Structure formats: C-alpha cells, structure tokens
Amino acid sequence: MAEAEAPEAASREQETCSRARVLADPFRAYPFKLRIDGVVEGHFTQCSGLEGEVLGPRARTRGSSSITAGDMTLRQGVSQSPALWSWFLASMNGVPRCRGVSVLLLDTDGVTERMRWTIDEAWPKKWRAAPLDALGKRIAIDSLTLIFESLRRG
C-alpha cells in the first residue's frame, strides 16, 4: 500500500512546488511577455498595434512592398533587464538594431501560453517611462513602441 501512495505523494509534491513557483513570480500580473532573441526582457499588461495591411495595386509604387506593418505598442510594463533600455538607446543614437521579437500572452495561471505573435526585423521607436520610484528595483515602462517589418501568429 505504501508503494502505491509514493507516486501520488511525489506527484502532489511536484504540483505544490510548481504552484509555489507560479505564486512567487513577481511578474504574474503582467500577462504579455516581450521576448527579444528568445529571452524575456519585459513584462506588460497591454499590447496594441499588431497589424498588417495589404496594399492594392493602385497604392503600390514600383519596387515597394505590397504589405505594410503597423507600430506595436506595449503598455504598463516592467523590466529588470538593462538589455531592453540598451536596445532603445541604440535606436536613439541612430543605430537601430533589428531583432527578432515575440510577444507571448500567458493564461491566468502565469505559465500556460495562450497566444504568440512573432515579429521580424523589429526595433524600438518610442519609450515612455512611468513615474520614477526611488525605492523600486525595476525599470517601469509606461509604453514601448516597436516598428516591425513583418508579423505572424504562432
């Protein structure tokens, strides 16, 4: 009987540890995760501007693309990574570095991925800081706008 209980006890222990990790995640309240080159660099509560537009034949000019992409804006976010700010500074200094970016929408459990958008050739266009907090250890971001060349879901 004790042998049958051992796997169940181990399973309960793993589940408890998993829940503890989720509850301990300080970014759980931020369901949108910004991944840059595969690394999560920012956590946000809102995302807008994920759009593309197909231009008709009359709107196209010789040599131009028939598809345009919008500007994506992430709002009310935090980051502990200096990489996000450094990426923006490069754009400010006139040397924008195009990166592969993903935006993940997590479920309410803070772990399960509900949706993902993959954005190619993205670089930061605008950064607006949230009110500064001298006691905070995170970089608070009111909004971050990215320019991108293409967008796909998944």
PDB file of C-alpha atoms in Angstrom:
ATOM      1  CA  MET A   1       0.000   0.000   0.000  1.00  0.00           C
ATOM      2  CA  ALA A   2       2.856   2.373   0.810  1.00  0.00           C
ATOM      3  CA  GLU A   3       4.328   1.777  -2.648  1.00  0.00           C
ATOM      4  CA  ALA A   4       1.083   2.906  -4.331  1.00  0.00           C
ATOM      5  CA  GLU A   5       0.992   6.076  -2.230  1.00  0.00           C
ATOM      6  CA  ALA A   6       4.587   7.043  -3.069  1.00  0.00           C
ATOM      7  CA  PRO A   7       3.920   8.088  -6.712  1.00  0.00           C
ATOM      8  CA  GLU A   8       0.830  10.046  -5.647  1.00  0.00           C
ATOM      9  CA  ALA A   9       2.787  11.807  -2.907  1.00  0.00           C
ATOM     10  CA  ALA A  10       5.573  12.656  -5.351  1.00  0.00           C
ATOM     11  CA  SER A  11       3.015  13.982  -7.832  1.00  0.00           C
ATOM     12  CA  ARG A  12       1.397  16.169  -5.145  1.00  0.00           C
ATOM     13  CA  GLU A  13       4.814  17.463  -4.112  1.00  0.00           C
ATOM     14  CA  GLN A  14       5.685  18.387  -7.713  1.00  0.00           C
ATOM     15  CA  GLU A  15       2.335  20.130  -8.124  1.00  0.00           C
ATOM     16  CA  THR A  16       2.864  22.068  -4.884  1.00  0.00           C
ATOM     17  CA  CYS A  17       6.361  23.138  -5.977  1.00  0.00           C
ATOM     18  CA  SER A  18       5.018  24.189  -9.368  1.00  0.00           C
ATOM     19  CA  ARG A  19       2.283  26.280  -7.749  1.00  0.00           C
ATOM     20  CA  ALA A  20       4.811  27.866  -5.383  1.00  0.00           C
ATOM     21  CA  ARG A  21       6.983  28.923  -8.341  1.00  0.00           C
ATOM     22  CA  VAL A  22       3.976  30.467 -10.096  1.00  0.00           C
ATOM     23  CA  LEU A  23       2.822  32.294  -6.968  1.00  0.00           C
ATOM     24  CA  ALA A  24       6.359  33.562  -6.361  1.00  0.00           C
ATOM     25  CA  ASP A  25       6.615  35.017  -9.885  1.00  0.00           C
ATOM     26  CA  PRO A  26       6.715  38.796  -9.372  1.00  0.00           C
ATOM     27  CA  PHE A  27       5.613  39.344 -12.988  1.00  0.00           C
ATOM     28  CA  ARG A  28       2.495  37.179 -12.898  1.00  0.00           C
ATOM     29  CA  ALA A  29       0.248  40.262 -13.086  1.00  0.00           C
ATOM     30  CA  TYR A  30       1.821  41.134 -16.454  1.00  0.00           C
ATOM     31  CA  PRO A  31       0.348  38.657 -18.967  1.00  0.00           C
ATOM     32  CA  PHE A  32       2.243  39.929 -22.036  1.00  0.00           C
ATOM     33  CA  LYS A  33       5.888  38.853 -22.207  1.00  0.00           C
ATOM     34  CA  LEU A  34       8.288  40.522 -24.643  1.00  0.00           C
ATOM     35  CA  ARG A  35      10.943  38.096 -25.857  1.00  0.00           C
ATOM     36  CA  ILE A  36      13.897  39.523 -27.740  1.00  0.00           C
ATOM     37  CA  ASP A  37      16.066  36.957 -29.496  1.00  0.00           C
ATOM     38  CA  GLY A  38      14.487  34.246 -27.325  1.00  0.00           C
ATOM     39  CA  VAL A  39      14.977  35.940 -23.924  1.00  0.00           C
ATOM     40  CA  VAL A  40      12.126  37.530 -21.923  1.00  0.00           C
ATOM     41  CA  GLU A  41      13.172  41.158 -21.478  1.00  0.00           C
ATOM     42  CA  GLY A  42       9.897  42.835 -20.490  1.00  0.00           C
ATOM     43  CA  HIS A  43       6.515  42.182 -18.887  1.00  0.00           C
ATOM     44  CA  PHE A  44       3.440  44.232 -19.855  1.00  0.00           C
ATOM     45  CA  THR A  45      -0.302  44.461 -19.174  1.00  0.00           C
ATOM     46  CA  GLN A  46      -1.396  45.717 -22.620  1.00  0.00           C
ATOM     47  CA  CYS A  47      -0.408  45.252 -26.250  1.00  0.00           C
ATOM     48  CA  SER A  48      -1.813  47.070 -29.296  1.00  0.00           C
ATOM     49  CA  GLY A  49      -0.920  47.713 -32.927  1.00  0.00           C
ATOM     50  CA  LEU A  50      -0.315  44.134 -34.006  1.00  0.00           C
ATOM     51  CA  GLU A  51      -1.472  44.734 -37.536  1.00  0.00           C
ATOM     52  CA  GLY A  52      -0.535  44.440 -41.154  1.00  0.00           C
ATOM     53  CA  GLU A  53      -2.093  45.885 -44.278  1.00  0.00           C
ATOM     54  CA  VAL A  54      -2.102  44.576 -47.818  1.00  0.00           C
ATOM     55  CA  LEU A  55      -1.906  47.415 -50.328  1.00  0.00           C
ATOM     56  CA  GLY A  56      -3.945  47.292 -53.507  1.00  0.00           C
ATOM     57  CA  PRO A  57      -2.316  47.599 -56.937  1.00  0.00           C
ATOM     58  CA  ARG A  58      -3.035  51.342 -57.184  1.00  0.00           C
ATOM     59  CA  ALA A  59      -1.368  52.069 -53.833  1.00  0.00           C
ATOM     60  CA  ARG A  60       1.863  50.275 -54.736  1.00  0.00           C
ATOM     61  CA  THR A  61       4.794  52.076 -56.234  1.00  0.00           C
ATOM     62  CA  ARG A  62       7.499  50.425 -58.274  1.00  0.00           C
ATOM     63  CA  GLY A  63       9.754  48.354 -56.036  1.00  0.00           C
ATOM     64  CA  SER A  64       7.743  48.854 -52.861  1.00  0.00           C
ATOM     65  CA  SER A  65       6.268  46.080 -50.791  1.00  0.00           C
ATOM     66  CA  SER A  66       2.584  45.246 -51.101  1.00  0.00           C
ATOM     67  CA  ILE A  67       2.336  44.700 -47.347  1.00  0.00           C
ATOM     68  CA  THR A  68       2.857  47.255 -44.594  1.00  0.00           C
ATOM     69  CA  ALA A  69       3.130  46.595 -40.884  1.00  0.00           C
ATOM     70  CA  GLY A  70       1.942  48.804 -38.055  1.00  0.00           C
ATOM     71  CA  ASP A  71       3.708  50.007 -34.952  1.00  0.00           C
ATOM     72  CA  MET A  72       3.215  47.763 -31.933  1.00  0.00           C
ATOM     73  CA  THR A  73       2.840  49.402 -28.528  1.00  0.00           C
ATOM     74  CA  LEU A  74       3.258  47.612 -25.214  1.00  0.00           C
ATOM     75  CA  ARG A  75       1.921  49.457 -22.151  1.00  0.00           C
ATOM     76  CA  GLN A  76       2.234  49.406 -18.383  1.00  0.00           C
ATOM     77  CA  GLY A  77       5.288  47.224 -18.096  1.00  0.00           C
ATOM     78  CA  VAL A  78       8.362  46.435 -16.090  1.00  0.00           C
ATOM     79  CA  SER A  79      11.776  45.090 -16.875  1.00  0.00           C
ATOM     80  CA  GLN A  80      14.724  44.052 -14.761  1.00  0.00           C
ATOM     81  CA  SER A  81      16.915  43.760 -17.824  1.00  0.00           C
ATOM     82  CA  PRO A  82      19.219  46.564 -18.945  1.00  0.00           C
ATOM     83  CA  ALA A  83      19.204  44.965 -22.427  1.00  0.00           C
ATOM     84  CA  LEU A  84      15.816  46.486 -23.291  1.00  0.00           C
ATOM     85  CA  TRP A  85      16.998  50.015 -22.446  1.00  0.00           C
ATOM     86  CA  SER A  86      20.302  49.479 -24.288  1.00  0.00           C
ATOM     87  CA  TRP A  87      18.368  48.374 -27.370  1.00  0.00           C
ATOM     88  CA  PHE A  88      16.328  51.581 -27.259  1.00  0.00           C
ATOM     89  CA  LEU A  89      19.464  53.728 -26.742  1.00  0.00           C
ATOM     90  CA  ALA A  90      20.996  52.249 -29.890  1.00  0.00           C
ATOM     91  CA  SER A  91      17.934  53.465 -31.830  1.00  0.00           C
ATOM     92  CA  MET A  92      18.177  56.899 -30.217  1.00  0.00           C
ATOM     93  CA  ASN A  93      21.823  57.094 -31.263  1.00  0.00           C
ATOM     94  CA  GLY A  94      20.873  56.446 -34.884  1.00  0.00           C
ATOM     95  CA  VAL A  95      21.976  52.810 -34.966  1.00  0.00           C
ATOM     96  CA  PRO A  96      18.738  50.805 -34.674  1.00  0.00           C
ATOM     97  CA  ARG A  97      19.419  47.099 -34.262  1.00  0.00           C
ATOM     98  CA  CYS A  98      16.758  44.918 -35.849  1.00  0.00           C
ATOM     99  CA  ARG A  99      15.849  41.971 -33.671  1.00  0.00           C
ATOM    100  CA  GLY A 100      13.548  39.002 -33.720  1.00  0.00           C
ATOM    101  CA  VAL A 101      10.773  39.612 -31.205  1.00  0.00           C
ATOM    102  CA  SER A 102       7.937  37.524 -29.831  1.00  0.00           C
ATOM    103  CA  VAL A 103       5.006  38.707 -27.766  1.00  0.00           C
ATOM    104  CA  LEU A 104       3.513  35.969 -25.617  1.00  0.00           C
ATOM    105  CA  LEU A 105       0.120  36.169 -23.939  1.00  0.00           C
ATOM    106  CA  LEU A 106       0.020  33.942 -20.867  1.00  0.00           C
ATOM    107  CA  ASP A 107      -3.075  32.435 -19.299  1.00  0.00           C
ATOM    108  CA  THR A 108      -4.196  33.438 -15.803  1.00  0.00           C
ATOM    109  CA  ASP A 109      -2.007  30.699 -14.303  1.00  0.00           C
ATOM    110  CA  GLY A 110       1.015  32.756 -15.404  1.00  0.00           C
ATOM    111  CA  VAL A 111       2.604  29.768 -17.155  1.00  0.00           C
ATOM    112  CA  THR A 112       0.410  28.498 -19.990  1.00  0.00           C
ATOM    113  CA  GLU A 113       0.962  30.266 -23.301  1.00  0.00           C
ATOM    114  CA  ARG A 114      -2.397  31.244 -24.834  1.00  0.00           C
ATOM    115  CA  MET A 115      -1.110  33.057 -27.879  1.00  0.00           C
ATOM    116  CA  ARG A 116       2.142  34.122 -29.531  1.00  0.00           C
ATOM    117  CA  TRP A 117       2.973  36.691 -32.172  1.00  0.00           C
ATOM    118  CA  THR A 118       6.348  36.606 -33.885  1.00  0.00           C
ATOM    119  CA  ILE A 119       7.669  39.888 -35.200  1.00  0.00           C
ATOM    120  CA  ASP A 120      10.593  40.095 -37.594  1.00  0.00           C
ATOM    121  CA  GLU A 121      13.030  42.958 -38.038  1.00  0.00           C
ATOM    122  CA  ALA A 122      11.766  44.940 -35.034  1.00  0.00           C
ATOM    123  CA  TRP A 123      13.409  47.918 -33.384  1.00  0.00           C
ATOM    124  CA  PRO A 124      12.277  50.413 -30.730  1.00  0.00           C
ATOM    125  CA  LYS A 125      10.725  53.650 -31.929  1.00  0.00           C
ATOM    126  CA  LYS A 126       9.496  55.228 -28.692  1.00  0.00           C
ATOM    127  CA  TRP A 127       9.941  54.687 -24.960  1.00  0.00           C
ATOM    128  CA  ARG A 128       7.892  56.447 -22.296  1.00  0.00           C
ATOM    129  CA  ALA A 129       8.935  55.878 -18.705  1.00  0.00           C
ATOM    130  CA  ALA A 130       6.404  55.506 -15.928  1.00  0.00           C
ATOM    131  CA  PRO A 131       6.713  57.824 -12.930  1.00  0.00           C
ATOM    132  CA  LEU A 132      10.029  57.076 -11.251  1.00  0.00           C
ATOM    133  CA  ASP A 133      10.130  55.292  -7.892  1.00  0.00           C
ATOM    134  CA  ALA A 134      13.330  55.721  -5.881  1.00  0.00           C
ATOM    135  CA  LEU A 135      12.660  52.523  -3.947  1.00  0.00           C
ATOM    136  CA  GLY A 136      11.867  50.362  -6.947  1.00  0.00           C
ATOM    137  CA  LYS A 137      14.447  47.993  -8.420  1.00  0.00           C
ATOM    138  CA  ARG A 138      12.652  47.534 -11.728  1.00  0.00           C
ATOM    139  CA  ILE A 139      12.515  49.780 -14.745  1.00  0.00           C
ATOM    140  CA  ALA A 140       8.895  50.899 -15.000  1.00  0.00           C
ATOM    141  CA  ILE A 141       7.690  51.442 -18.567  1.00  0.00           C
ATOM    142  CA  ASP A 142       4.541  53.391 -19.371  1.00  0.00           C
ATOM    143  CA  SER A 143       4.807  52.454 -23.058  1.00  0.00           C
ATOM    144  CA  LEU A 144       7.244  50.977 -25.561  1.00  0.00           C
ATOM    145  CA  THR A 145       6.552  51.266 -29.294  1.00  0.00           C
ATOM    146  CA  LEU A 146       8.273  48.987 -31.786  1.00  0.00           C
ATOM    147  CA  ILE A 147       8.487  49.302 -35.561  1.00  0.00           C
ATOM    148  CA  PHE A 148       8.497  45.995 -37.410  1.00  0.00           C
ATOM    149  CA  GLU A 149       8.696  44.604 -40.917  1.00  0.00           C
ATOM    150  CA  SER A 150       6.505  41.509 -40.663  1.00  0.00           C
ATOM    151  CA  LEU A 151       4.153  39.793 -38.273  1.00  0.00           C
ATOM    152  CA  ARG A 152       2.881  36.255 -37.937  1.00  0.00           C
ATOM    153  CA  ARG A 153       0.914  34.403 -35.340  1.00  0.00           C
ATOM    154  CA  GLY A 154       2.493  31.419 -33.698  1.00  0.00           C
TER     155      GLY A 154
END
